[in-house]
One Martini backbone bead per residue (centre of mass of N, CA, C, O) as a GRO file, in nm:
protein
  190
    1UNK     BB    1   1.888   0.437  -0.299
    2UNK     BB    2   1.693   0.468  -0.001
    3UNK     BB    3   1.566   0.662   0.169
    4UNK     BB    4   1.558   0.615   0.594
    5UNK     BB    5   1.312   0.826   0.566
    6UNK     BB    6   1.040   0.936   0.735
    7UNK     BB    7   0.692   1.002   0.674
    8UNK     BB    8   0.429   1.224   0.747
    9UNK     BB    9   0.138   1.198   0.666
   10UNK     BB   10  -0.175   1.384   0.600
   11UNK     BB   11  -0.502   1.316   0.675
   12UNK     BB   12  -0.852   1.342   0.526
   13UNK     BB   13  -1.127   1.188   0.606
   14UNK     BB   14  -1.454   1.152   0.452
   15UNK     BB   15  -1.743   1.064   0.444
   16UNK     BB   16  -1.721   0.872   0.164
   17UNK     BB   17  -1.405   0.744   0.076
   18UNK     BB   18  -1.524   0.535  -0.036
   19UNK     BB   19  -1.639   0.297  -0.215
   20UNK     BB   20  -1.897   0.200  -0.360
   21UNK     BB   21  -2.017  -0.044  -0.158
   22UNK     BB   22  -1.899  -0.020   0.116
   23UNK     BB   23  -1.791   0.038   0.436
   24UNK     BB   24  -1.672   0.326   0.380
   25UNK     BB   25  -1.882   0.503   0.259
   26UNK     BB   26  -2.020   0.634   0.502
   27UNK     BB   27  -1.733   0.641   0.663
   28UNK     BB   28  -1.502   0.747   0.879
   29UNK     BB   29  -1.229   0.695   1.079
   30UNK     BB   30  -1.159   0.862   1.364
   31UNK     BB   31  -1.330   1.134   1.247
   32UNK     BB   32  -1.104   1.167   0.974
   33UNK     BB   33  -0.798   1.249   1.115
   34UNK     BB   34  -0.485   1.080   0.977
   35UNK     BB   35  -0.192   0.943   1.085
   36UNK     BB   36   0.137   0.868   1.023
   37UNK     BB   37   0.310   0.651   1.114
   38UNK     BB   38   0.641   0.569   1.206
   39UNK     BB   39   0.888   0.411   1.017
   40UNK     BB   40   1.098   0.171   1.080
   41UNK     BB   41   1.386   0.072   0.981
   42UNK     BB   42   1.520  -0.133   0.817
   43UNK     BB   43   1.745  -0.419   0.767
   44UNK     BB   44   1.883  -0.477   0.488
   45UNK     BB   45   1.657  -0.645   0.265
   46UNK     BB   46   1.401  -0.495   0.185
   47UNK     BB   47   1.262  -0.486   0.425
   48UNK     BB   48   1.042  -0.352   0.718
   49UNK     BB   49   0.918  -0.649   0.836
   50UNK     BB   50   0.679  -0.792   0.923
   51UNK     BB   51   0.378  -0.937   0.956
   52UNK     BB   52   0.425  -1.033   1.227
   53UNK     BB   53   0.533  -1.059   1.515
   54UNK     BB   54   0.687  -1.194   1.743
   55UNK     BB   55   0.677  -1.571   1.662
   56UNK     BB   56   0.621  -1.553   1.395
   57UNK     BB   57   0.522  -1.712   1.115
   58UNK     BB   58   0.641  -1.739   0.769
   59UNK     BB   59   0.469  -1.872   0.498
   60UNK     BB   60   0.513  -1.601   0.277
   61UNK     BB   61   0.778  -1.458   0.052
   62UNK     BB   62   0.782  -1.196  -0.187
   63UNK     BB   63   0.908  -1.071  -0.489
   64UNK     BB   64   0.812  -0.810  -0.707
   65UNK     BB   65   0.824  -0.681  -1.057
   66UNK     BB   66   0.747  -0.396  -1.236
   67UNK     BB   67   0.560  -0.221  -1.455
   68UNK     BB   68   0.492   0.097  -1.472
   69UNK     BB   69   0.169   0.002  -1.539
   70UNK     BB   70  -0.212  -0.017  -1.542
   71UNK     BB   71  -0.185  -0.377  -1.644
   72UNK     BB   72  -0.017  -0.430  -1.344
   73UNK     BB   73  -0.281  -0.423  -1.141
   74UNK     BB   74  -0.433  -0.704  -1.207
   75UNK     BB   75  -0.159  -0.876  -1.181
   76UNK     BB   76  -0.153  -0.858  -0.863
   77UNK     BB   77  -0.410  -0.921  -0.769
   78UNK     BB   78  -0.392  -1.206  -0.880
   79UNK     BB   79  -0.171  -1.294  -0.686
   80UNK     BB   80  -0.290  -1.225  -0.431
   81UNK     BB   81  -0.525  -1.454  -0.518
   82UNK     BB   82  -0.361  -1.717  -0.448
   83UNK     BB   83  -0.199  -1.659  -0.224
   84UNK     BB   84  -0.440  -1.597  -0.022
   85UNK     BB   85  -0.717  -1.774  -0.086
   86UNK     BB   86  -0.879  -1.805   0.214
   87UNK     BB   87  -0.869  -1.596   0.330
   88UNK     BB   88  -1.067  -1.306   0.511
   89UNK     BB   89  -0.873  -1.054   0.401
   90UNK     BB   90  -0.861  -1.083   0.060
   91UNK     BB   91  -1.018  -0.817  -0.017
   92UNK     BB   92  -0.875  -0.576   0.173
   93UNK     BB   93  -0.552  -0.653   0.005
   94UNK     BB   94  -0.627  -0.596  -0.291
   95UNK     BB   95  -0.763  -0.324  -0.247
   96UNK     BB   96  -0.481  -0.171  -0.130
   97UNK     BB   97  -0.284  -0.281  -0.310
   98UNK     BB   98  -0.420  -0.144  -0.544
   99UNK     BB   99  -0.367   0.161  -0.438
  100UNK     BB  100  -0.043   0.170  -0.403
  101UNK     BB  101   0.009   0.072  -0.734
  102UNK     BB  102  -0.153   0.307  -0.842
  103UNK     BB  103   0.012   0.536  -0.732
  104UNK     BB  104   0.293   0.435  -0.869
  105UNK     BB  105   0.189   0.433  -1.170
  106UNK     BB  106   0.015   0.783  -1.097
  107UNK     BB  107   0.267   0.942  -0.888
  108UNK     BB  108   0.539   0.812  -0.962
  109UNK     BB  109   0.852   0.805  -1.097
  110UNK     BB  110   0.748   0.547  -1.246
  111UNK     BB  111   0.599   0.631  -1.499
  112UNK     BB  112   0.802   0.685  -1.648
  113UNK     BB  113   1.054   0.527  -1.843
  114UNK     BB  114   1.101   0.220  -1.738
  115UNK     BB  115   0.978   0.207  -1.475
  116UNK     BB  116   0.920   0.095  -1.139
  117UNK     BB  117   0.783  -0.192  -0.931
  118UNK     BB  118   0.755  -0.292  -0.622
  119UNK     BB  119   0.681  -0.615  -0.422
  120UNK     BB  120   0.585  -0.713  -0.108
  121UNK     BB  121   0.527  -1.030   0.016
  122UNK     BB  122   0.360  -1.119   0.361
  123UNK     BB  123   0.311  -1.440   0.541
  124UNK     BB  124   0.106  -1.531   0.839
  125UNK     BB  125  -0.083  -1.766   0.849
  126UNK     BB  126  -0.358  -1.666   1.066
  127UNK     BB  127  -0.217  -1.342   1.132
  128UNK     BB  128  -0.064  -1.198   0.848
  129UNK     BB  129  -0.054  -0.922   0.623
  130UNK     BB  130   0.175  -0.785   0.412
  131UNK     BB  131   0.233  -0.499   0.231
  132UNK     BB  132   0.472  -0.363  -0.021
  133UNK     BB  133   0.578  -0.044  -0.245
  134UNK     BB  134   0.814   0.040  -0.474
  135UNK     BB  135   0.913   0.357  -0.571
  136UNK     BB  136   1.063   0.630  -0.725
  137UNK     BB  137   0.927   0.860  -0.616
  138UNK     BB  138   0.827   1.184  -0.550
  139UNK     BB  139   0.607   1.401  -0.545
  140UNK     BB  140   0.349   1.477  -0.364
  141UNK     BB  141   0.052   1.518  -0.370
  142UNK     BB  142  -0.197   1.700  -0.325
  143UNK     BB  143  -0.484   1.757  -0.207
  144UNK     BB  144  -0.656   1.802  -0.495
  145UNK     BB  145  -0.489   1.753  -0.737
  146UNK     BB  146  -0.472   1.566  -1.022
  147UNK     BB  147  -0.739   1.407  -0.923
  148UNK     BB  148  -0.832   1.545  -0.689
  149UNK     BB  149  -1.092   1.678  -0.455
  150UNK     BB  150  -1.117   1.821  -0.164
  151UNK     BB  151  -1.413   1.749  -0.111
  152UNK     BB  152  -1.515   1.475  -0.278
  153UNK     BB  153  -1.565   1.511  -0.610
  154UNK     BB  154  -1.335   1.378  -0.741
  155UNK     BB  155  -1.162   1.062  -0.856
  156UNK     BB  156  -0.961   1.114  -0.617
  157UNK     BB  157  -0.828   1.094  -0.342
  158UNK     BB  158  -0.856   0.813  -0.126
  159UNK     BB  159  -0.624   0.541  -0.114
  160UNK     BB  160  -0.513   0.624   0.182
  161UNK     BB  161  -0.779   0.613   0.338
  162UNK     BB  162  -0.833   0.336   0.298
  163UNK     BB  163  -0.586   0.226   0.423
  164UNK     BB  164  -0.672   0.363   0.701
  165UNK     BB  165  -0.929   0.170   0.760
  166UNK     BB  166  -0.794  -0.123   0.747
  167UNK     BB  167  -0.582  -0.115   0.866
  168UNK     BB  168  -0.382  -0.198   1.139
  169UNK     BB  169  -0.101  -0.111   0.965
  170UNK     BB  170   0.088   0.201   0.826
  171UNK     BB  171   0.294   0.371   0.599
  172UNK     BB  172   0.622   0.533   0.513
  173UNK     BB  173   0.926   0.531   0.323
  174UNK     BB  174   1.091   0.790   0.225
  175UNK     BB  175   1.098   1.023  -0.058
  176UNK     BB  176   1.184   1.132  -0.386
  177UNK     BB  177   1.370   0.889  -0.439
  178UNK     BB  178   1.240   0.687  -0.289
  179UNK     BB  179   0.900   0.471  -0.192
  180UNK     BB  180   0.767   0.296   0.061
  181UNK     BB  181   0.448   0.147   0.100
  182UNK     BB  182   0.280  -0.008   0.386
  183UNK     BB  183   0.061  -0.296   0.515
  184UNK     BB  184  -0.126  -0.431   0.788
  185UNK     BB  185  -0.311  -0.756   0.858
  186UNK     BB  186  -0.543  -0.928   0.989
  187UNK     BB  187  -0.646  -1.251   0.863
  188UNK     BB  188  -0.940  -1.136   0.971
  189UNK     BB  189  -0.949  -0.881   0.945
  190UNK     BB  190  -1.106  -0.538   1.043
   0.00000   0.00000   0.00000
């Protein structure tokens, strides 16, 4: 069972933390220094909220398990442009879902032998597309840790910053015990 303690965790963005050729590329999203805000508990469905708002429809919602293998993030991928379909920020969910999805597979708990993560996709055409992942937790990496660098010469260390730059709102639930990491995005894009 995960436990419903949320989780604050500060991140540095620097200049150039996207991939090359994004929007993100040249800049940081509010000077740099980003904080995750406070995720409310869950309901006890194993959801953290909706995509929408109050009186918001839900169009769309699934959950899917997978092998915490690097060749399962390819599949989330292709799930989500299906289901995505005409959306307009479908490429904005699909880039931070890979960032999400490749954490759980090369940082959490979940990469050890047989372990999963789960992903949880909620759909409100036209209002807003909400993702989930949770993994089985594990110790936070600090910045610079097994793959990124902290100048941000390193190959890795920037998918919470794509993350936070993207979304309209993300967080964090859950400790070393499991942690699902979740985004929520308007339909039309950031």
């Amino acid at each position: 069972e995960m436990a419903a303690t949320p989780q604050v965790i500060a991140l540095t963005c620097q200049p150039g933390d996207g991939p090359p050729g994004s929007r993100l590329a040249g800049s940081a999203p509010g000077g740099g220094d980003s904080e995750v805000p406070e995720v409310p508990e869950g309901d006890g469905s194993g959801c953290l909220g909706t995509a929408g708002g109050p009186g918001t429809r839900l169009t769309d919602s699934r959950w899917r398990s997978y092998p915490a293998r690097p060749d399962q993030v390819a599949r989330v991928r292709a799930l989500l442009a299906v289901m995505l379909g005409d959306c307009p920020a479908a490429a904005d969910v699909i880039l931070m879902a890979d960032e999400l999805v490749t954490n759980a597979v090369l940082h959490s708990k979940s990469h050890e032998p047989g372990g999963m993560f789960r992903l949880h996709i909620l759909i409100s055409e036209g209002d807003s597309v909400r993702v989930e992942v949770a993994d089985a937790g594990g110790e936070w990496a600090s910045p610079g840790g097994r793959n990124g660098a902290v100048d941000g010469s390193g190959l890795g260390g920037r998918g919470l910053c794509i993350v936070a730059a993207l979304a309209s709102a993300w967080g964090v639930l859950g400790n070393e015990a499991g942690r699902t990491v979740w985004f929520t995005v308007g339909w039309q894009g950031s």
